[in-house]
PDB file of C-alpha atoms in Angstrom:
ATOM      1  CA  UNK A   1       5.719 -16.038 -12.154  1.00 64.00           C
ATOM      2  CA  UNK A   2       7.494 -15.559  -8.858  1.00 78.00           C
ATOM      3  CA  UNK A   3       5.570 -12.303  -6.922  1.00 93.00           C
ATOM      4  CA  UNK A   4       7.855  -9.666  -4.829  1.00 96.00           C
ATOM      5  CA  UNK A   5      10.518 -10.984  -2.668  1.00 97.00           C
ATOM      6  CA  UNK A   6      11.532  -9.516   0.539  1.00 98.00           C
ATOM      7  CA  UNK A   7      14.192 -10.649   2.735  1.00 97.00           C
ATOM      8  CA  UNK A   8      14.361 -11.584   5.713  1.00 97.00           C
ATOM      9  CA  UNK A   9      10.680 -11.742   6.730  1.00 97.00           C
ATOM     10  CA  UNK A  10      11.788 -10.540  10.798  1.00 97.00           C
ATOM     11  CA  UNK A  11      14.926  -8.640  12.389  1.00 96.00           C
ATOM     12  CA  UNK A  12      15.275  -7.249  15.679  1.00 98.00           C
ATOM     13  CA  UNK A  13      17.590  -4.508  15.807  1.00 98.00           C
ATOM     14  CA  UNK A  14      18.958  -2.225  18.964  1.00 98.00           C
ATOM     15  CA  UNK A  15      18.795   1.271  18.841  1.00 98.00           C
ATOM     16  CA  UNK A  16      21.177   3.006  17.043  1.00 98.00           C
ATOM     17  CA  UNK A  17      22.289   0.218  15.135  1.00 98.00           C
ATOM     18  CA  UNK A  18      21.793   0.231  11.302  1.00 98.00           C
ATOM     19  CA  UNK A  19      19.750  -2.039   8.944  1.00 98.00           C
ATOM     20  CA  UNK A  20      19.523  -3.016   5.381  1.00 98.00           C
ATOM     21  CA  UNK A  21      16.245  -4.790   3.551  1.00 98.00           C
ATOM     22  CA  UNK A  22      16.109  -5.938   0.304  1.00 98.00           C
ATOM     23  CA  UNK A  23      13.590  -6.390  -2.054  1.00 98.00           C
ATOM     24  CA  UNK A  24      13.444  -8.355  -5.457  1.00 97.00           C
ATOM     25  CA  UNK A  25      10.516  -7.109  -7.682  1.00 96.00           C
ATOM     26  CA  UNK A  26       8.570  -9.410 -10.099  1.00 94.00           C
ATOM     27  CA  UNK A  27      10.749 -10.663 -13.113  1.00 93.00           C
ATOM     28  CA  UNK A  28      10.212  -7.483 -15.957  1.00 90.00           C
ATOM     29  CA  UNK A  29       8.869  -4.942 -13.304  1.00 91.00           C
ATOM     30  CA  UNK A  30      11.019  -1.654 -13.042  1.00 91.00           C
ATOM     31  CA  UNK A  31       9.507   0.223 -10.494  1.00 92.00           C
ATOM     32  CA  UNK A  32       9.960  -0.326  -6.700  1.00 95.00           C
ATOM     33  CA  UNK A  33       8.587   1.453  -4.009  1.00 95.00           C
ATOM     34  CA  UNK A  34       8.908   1.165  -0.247  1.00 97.00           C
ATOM     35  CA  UNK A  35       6.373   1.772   2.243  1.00 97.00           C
ATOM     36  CA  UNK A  36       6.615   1.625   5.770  1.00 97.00           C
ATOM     37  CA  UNK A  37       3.099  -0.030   8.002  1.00 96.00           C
ATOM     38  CA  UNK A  38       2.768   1.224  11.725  1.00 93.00           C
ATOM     39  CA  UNK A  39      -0.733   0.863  13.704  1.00 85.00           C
ATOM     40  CA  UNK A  40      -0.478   4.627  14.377  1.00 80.00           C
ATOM     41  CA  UNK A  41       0.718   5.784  11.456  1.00 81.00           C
ATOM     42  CA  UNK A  42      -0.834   3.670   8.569  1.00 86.00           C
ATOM     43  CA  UNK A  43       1.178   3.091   5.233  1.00 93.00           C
ATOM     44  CA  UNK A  44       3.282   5.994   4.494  1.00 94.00           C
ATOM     45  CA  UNK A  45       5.529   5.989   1.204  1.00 94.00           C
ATOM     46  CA  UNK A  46       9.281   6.248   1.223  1.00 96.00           C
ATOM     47  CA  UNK A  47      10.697   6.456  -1.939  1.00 93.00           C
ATOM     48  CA  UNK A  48      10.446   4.886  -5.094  1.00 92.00           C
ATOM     49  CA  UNK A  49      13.054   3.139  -7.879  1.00 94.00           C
ATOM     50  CA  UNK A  50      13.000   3.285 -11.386  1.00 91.00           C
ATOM     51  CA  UNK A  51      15.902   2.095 -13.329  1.00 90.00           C
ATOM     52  CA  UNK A  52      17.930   2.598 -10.447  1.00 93.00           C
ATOM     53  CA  UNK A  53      16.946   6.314 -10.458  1.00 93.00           C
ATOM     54  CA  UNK A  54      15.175   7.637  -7.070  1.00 93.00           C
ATOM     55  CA  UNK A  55      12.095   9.560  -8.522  1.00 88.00           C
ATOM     56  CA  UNK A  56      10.042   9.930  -5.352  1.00 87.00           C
ATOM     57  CA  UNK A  57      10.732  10.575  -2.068  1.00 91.00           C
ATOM     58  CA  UNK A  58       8.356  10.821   1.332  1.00 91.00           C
ATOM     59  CA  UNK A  59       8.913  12.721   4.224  1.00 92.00           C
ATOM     60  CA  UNK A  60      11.109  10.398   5.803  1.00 96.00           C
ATOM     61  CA  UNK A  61      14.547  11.530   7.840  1.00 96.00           C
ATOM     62  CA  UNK A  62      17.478  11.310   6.216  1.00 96.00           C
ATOM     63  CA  UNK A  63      18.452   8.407   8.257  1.00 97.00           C
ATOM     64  CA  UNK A  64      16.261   6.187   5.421  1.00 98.00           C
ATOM     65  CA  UNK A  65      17.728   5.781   2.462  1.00 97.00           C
ATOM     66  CA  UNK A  66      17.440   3.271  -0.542  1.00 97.00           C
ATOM     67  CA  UNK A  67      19.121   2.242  -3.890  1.00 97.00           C
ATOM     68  CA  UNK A  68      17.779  -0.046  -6.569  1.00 97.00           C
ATOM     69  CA  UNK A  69      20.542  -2.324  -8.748  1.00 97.00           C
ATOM     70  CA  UNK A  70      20.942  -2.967 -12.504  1.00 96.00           C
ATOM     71  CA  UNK A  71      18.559  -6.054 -12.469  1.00 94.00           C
ATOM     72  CA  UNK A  72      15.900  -3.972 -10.404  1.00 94.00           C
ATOM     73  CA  UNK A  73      16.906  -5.310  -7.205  1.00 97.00           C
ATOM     74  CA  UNK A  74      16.093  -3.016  -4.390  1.00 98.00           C
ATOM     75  CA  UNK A  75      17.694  -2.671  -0.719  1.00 98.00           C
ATOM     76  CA  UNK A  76      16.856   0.109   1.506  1.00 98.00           C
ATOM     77  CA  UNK A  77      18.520   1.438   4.299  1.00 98.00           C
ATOM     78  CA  UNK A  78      18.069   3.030   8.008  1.00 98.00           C
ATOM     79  CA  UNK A  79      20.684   4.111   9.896  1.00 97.00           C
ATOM     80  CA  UNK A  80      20.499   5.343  13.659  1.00 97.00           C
ATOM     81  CA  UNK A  81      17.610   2.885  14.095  1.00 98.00           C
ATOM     82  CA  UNK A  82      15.063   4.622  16.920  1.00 98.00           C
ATOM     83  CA  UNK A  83      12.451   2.843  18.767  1.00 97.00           C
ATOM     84  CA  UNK A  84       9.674   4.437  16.051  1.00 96.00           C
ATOM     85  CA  UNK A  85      11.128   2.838  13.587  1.00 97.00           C
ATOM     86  CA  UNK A  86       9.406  -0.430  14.489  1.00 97.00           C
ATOM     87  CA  UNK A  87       7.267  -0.663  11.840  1.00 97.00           C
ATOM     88  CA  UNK A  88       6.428  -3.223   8.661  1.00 97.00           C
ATOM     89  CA  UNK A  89       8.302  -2.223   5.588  1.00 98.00           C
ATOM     90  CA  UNK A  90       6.595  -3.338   2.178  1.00 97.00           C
ATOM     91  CA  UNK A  91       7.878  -3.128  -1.279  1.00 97.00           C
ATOM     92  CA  UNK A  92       5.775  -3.334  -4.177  1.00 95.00           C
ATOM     93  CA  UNK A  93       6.678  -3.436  -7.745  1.00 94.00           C
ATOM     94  CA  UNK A  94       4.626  -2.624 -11.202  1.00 89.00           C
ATOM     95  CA  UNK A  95       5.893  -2.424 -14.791  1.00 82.00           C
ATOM     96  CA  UNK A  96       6.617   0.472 -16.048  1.00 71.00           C
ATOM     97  CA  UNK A  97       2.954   0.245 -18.589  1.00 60.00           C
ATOM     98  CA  UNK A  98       0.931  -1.599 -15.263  1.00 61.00           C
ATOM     99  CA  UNK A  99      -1.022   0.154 -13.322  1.00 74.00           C
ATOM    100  CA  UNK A 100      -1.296  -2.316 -10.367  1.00 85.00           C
ATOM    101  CA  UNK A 101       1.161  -2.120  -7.493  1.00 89.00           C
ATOM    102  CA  UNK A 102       2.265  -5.281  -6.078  1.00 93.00           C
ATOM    103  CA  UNK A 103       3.275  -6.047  -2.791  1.00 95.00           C
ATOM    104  CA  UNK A 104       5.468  -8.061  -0.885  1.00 96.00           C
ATOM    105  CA  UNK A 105       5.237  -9.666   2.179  1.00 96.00           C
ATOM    106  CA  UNK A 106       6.863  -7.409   4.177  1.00 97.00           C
ATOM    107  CA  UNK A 107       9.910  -7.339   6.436  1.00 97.00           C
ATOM    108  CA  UNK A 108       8.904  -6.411   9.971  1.00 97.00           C
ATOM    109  CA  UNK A 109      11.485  -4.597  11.804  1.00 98.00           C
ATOM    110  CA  UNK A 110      11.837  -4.159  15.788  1.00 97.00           C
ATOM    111  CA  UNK A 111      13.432  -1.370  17.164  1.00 98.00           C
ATOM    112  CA  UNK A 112      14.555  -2.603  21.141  1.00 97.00           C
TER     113      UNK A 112
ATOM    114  CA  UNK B   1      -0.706  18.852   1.129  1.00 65.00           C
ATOM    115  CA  UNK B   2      -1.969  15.147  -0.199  1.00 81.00           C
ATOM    116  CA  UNK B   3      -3.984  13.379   1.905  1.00 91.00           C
ATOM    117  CA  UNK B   4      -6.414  10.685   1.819  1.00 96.00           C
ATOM    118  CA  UNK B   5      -9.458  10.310   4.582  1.00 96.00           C
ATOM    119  CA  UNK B   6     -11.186   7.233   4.853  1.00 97.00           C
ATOM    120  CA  UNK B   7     -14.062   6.170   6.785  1.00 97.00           C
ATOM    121  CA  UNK B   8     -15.185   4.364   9.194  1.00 97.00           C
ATOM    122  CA  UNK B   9     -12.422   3.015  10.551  1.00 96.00           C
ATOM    123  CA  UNK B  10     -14.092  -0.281  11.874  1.00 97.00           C
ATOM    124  CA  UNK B  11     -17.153  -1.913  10.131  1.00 98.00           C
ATOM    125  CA  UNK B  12     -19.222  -4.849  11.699  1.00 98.00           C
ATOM    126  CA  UNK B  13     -21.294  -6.342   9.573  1.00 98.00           C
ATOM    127  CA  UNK B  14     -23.735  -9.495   9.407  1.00 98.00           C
ATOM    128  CA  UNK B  15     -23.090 -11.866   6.884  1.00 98.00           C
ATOM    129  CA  UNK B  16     -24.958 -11.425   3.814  1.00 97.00           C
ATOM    130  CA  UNK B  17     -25.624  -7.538   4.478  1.00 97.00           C
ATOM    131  CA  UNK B  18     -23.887  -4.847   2.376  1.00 98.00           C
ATOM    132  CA  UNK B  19     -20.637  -2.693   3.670  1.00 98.00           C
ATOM    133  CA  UNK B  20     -19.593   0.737   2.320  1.00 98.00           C
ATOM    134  CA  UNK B  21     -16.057   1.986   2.998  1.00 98.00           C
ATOM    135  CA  UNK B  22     -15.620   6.061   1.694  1.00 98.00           C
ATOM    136  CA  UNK B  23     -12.375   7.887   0.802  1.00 98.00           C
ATOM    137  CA  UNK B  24     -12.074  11.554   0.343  1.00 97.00           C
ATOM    138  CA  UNK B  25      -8.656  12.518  -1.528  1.00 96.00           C
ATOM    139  CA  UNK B  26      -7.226  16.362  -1.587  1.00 93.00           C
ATOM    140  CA  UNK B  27      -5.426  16.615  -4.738  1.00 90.00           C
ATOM    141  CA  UNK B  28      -7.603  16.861  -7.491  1.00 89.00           C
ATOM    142  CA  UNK B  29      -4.640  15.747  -9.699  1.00 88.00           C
ATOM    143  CA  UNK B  30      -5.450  12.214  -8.334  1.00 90.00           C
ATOM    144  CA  UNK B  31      -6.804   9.860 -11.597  1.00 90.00           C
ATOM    145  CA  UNK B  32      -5.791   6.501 -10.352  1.00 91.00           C
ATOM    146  CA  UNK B  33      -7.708   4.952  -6.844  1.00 95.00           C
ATOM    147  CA  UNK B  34      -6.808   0.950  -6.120  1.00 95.00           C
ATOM    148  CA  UNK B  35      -8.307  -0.868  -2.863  1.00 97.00           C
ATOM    149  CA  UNK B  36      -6.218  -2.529  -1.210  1.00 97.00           C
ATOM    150  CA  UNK B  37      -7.587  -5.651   1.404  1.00 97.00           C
ATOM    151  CA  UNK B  38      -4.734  -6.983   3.650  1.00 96.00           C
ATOM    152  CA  UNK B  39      -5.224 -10.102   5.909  1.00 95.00           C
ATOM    153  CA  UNK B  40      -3.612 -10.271   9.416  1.00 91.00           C
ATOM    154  CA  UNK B  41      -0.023 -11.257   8.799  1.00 88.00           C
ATOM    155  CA  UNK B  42      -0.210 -11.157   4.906  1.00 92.00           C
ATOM    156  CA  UNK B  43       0.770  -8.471   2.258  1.00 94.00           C
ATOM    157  CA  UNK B  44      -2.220  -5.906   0.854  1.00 95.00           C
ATOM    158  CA  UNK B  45      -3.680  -7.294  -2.192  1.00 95.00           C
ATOM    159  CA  UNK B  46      -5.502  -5.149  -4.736  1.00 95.00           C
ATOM    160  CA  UNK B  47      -9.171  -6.131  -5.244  1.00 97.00           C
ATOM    161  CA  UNK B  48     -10.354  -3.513  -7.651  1.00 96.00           C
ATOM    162  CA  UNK B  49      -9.015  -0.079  -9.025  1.00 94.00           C
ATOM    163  CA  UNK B  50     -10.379   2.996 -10.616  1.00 94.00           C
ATOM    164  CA  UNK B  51      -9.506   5.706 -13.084  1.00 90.00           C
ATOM    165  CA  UNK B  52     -10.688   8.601 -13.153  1.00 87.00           C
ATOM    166  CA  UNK B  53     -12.940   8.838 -16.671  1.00 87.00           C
ATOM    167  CA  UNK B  54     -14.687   6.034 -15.376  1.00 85.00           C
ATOM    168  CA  UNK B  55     -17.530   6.759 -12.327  1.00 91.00           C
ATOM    169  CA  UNK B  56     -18.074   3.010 -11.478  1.00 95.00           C
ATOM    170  CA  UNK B  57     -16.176  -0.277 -11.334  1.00 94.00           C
ATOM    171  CA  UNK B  58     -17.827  -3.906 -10.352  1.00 96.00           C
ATOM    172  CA  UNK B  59     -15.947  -6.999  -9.963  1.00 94.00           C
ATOM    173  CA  UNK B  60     -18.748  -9.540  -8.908  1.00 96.00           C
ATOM    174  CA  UNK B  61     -19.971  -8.563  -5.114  1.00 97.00           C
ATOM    175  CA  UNK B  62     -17.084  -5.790  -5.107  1.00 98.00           C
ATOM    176  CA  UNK B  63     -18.032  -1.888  -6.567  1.00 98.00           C
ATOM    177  CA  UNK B  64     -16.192   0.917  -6.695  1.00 98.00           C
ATOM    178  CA  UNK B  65     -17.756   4.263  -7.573  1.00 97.00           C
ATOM    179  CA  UNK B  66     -15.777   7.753  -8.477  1.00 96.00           C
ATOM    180  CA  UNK B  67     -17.369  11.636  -7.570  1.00 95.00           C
ATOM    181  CA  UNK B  68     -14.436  13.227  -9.174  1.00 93.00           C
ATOM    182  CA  UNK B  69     -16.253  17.138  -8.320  1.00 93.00           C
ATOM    183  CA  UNK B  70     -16.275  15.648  -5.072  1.00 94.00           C
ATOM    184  CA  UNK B  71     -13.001  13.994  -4.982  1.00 95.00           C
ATOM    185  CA  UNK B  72     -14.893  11.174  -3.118  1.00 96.00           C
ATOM    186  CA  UNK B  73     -14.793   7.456  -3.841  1.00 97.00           C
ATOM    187  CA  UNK B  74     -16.212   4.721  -2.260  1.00 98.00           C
ATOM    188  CA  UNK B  75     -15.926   0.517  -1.748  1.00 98.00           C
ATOM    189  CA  UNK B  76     -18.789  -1.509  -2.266  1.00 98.00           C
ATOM    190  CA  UNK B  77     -19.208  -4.991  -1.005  1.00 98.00           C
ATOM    191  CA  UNK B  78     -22.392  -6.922  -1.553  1.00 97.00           C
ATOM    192  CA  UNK B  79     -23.224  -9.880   0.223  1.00 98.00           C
ATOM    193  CA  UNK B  80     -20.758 -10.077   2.410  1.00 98.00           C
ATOM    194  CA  UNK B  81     -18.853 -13.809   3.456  1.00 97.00           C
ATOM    195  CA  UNK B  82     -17.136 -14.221   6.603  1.00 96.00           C
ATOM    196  CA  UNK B  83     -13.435 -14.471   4.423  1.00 96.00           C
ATOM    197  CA  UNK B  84     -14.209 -10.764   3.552  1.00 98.00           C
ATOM    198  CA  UNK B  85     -12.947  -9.604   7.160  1.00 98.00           C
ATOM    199  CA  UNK B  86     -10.287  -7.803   6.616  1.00 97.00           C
ATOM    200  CA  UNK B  87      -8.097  -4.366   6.903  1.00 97.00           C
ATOM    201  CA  UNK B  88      -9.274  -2.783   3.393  1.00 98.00           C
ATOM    202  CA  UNK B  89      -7.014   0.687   2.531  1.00 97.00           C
ATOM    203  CA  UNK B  90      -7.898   2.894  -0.430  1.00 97.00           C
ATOM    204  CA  UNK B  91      -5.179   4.738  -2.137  1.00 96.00           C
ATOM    205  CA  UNK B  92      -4.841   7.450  -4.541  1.00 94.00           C
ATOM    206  CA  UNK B  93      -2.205   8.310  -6.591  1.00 89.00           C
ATOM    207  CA  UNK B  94      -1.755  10.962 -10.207  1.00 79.00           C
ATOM    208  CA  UNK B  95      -0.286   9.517 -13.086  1.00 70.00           C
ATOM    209  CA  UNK B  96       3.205  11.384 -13.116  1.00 69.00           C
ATOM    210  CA  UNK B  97       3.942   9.992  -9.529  1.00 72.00           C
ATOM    211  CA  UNK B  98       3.894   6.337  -8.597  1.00 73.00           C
ATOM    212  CA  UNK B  99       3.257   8.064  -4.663  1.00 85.00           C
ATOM    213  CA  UNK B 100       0.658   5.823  -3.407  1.00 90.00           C
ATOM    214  CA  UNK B 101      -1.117   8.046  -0.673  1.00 92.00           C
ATOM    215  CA  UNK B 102      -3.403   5.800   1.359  1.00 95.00           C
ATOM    216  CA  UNK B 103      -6.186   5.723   3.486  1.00 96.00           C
ATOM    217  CA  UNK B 104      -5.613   4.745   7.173  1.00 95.00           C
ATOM    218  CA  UNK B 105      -7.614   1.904   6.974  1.00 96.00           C
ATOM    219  CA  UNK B 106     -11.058   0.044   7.387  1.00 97.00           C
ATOM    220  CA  UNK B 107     -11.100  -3.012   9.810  1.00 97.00           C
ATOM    221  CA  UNK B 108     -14.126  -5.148   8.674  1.00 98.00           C
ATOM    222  CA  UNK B 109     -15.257  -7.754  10.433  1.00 98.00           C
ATOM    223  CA  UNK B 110     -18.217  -9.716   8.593  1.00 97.00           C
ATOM    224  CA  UNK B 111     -20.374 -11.681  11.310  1.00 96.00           C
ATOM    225  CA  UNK B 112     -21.129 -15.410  10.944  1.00 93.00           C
TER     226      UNK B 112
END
C-alpha cells in the first residue's frame, strides 16, 4: 500500500509570490490534514479535509488556504508568500474509523 | 486555549539507560495522545498511542503511561539503542476534532 504522497519534496519561492502543494493520502483514507514544521515554532495544524469539506481550521492568516478533491486529493495554498513562511509542510492522512495519523514526507518551502 | 507542554527539550542518554519524555495537555477534553519520533530529514512516525480509559501502553522497550486528573502523560524508553536518537513529539487531540496539538519536541540523543 502506497503511504502519503507529497509533491514536490523542495521549492524556493520569492516573496510575495504564491504557492500550491499537493498531497495524495493513502488509497481509502478520507481525512487530510496539513501541518506546517518550523524550528521556532514546532508543528502547528492548518486545516483539515474530509470529503472535500474543511472541518478544522488553525490560526493561520488568511493568506493559507486549502481544498481537498473528489478522490481525496489535497492541495493547499499560500498566497503573498513572507519570509516566515519558510517552514516544512506535512500532510497526514487516516481513515475515517483509524485512529493513527499518517504522515508524509513533507514539502519544504523557502521563502527568499 | 489548547496547548501541549513537553519536557525536556533535549535528552542525552547512555546507551542501555532509560529516557522519560513528559507532556502536560490543557484541555481535559483530550482522549487520544500518539508519539510521534521523526528522524532528521524524514516524516514523524507514530511509535505508540494512548486513549484515555487506558493508564498504560507498552510496545516492547517503548511505554506510555496516562494521569488523566493530571492531564499528564509520559514516554518511556527502556534500554535505549543508539537508532533511538531522535526528535520524539507527543500530541493530543479529542475525538470530535482530528486537531493534532503537539508538543514542541524532545531531541534525544542516545550515547554509544
Amino acid at each position: 500500500k502506497a503511504g502519503v504522497t507529497q509533491t514536490p519534496r523542495y521549492l524556493i519561492k520569492t516573496r510575495g509570490q504564491q504557492v500550491t502543494l499537493s498531497c495524495s493520502p493513502i488509497s481509502g483514507h478520507r481525512s487530510v490534514s496539513w501541518y506546517q514544521q518550523t524550528p521556532g515554532q514546532g508543528l502547528q495544524f492548518l486545516f483539515e479535509y474530509f470529503s472535500e469539506t474543511q472541518r478544522n481550521k488553525g490560526n493561520f492568516p488568511g493568506r493559507f488556504s486549502g481544498r481537498q478533491f473528489s478522490n481525496s486529493r489535497s492541495e493547499m495554498n499560500v498566497s503573498t508568500l513572507e519570509l516566515g513562511d519558510s517552514a516544512l509542510y506535512l500532510c497526514a492522512s487516516r481513515s475515517n474509523s483509524n485512529t493513527e495519523a499518517f504522515f508524509g514526507q513533507g514539502t519544504r518551502l523557502t521563502v527568499v | 486555549g489548547e496547548n501541549v507542554e513537553q519536557h525536556p527539550s533535549t535528552l542525552s542518554v547512555q546507551e542501555g539507560d532509560s529516557a522519560v519524555i513528559k507532556c502536560t495537555y490543557s484541555d481535559s477534553a483530550s482522549n487520544y495522545f500518539p508519539w510521534y519520533k521523526q528522524e532528521l530529514g524524514k516524516r514523524p512516525q507514530l511509535i505508540i498511542d494512548i486513549r484515555s480509559n487506558v493508564g498504560e501502553k507498552k510496545d516492547q522497550r517503548i511505554a506510555v503511561t496516562l494521569n488523566k486528573t493530571a492531564k499528564h502523560f509520559s514516554l518511556h524508553i527502556t534500554e535505549t539503542q543508539p537508532e533511538d536518537s531522535a526528535v520524539y513529539f507527543c500530541a493530543a487531540r479529542m475525538d470530535s476534532s482530528y486537531k493534532l496539538i503537539f508538543g514542541s519536541g524532545t531531541r534525544l540523543l542516545v550515547r554509544p
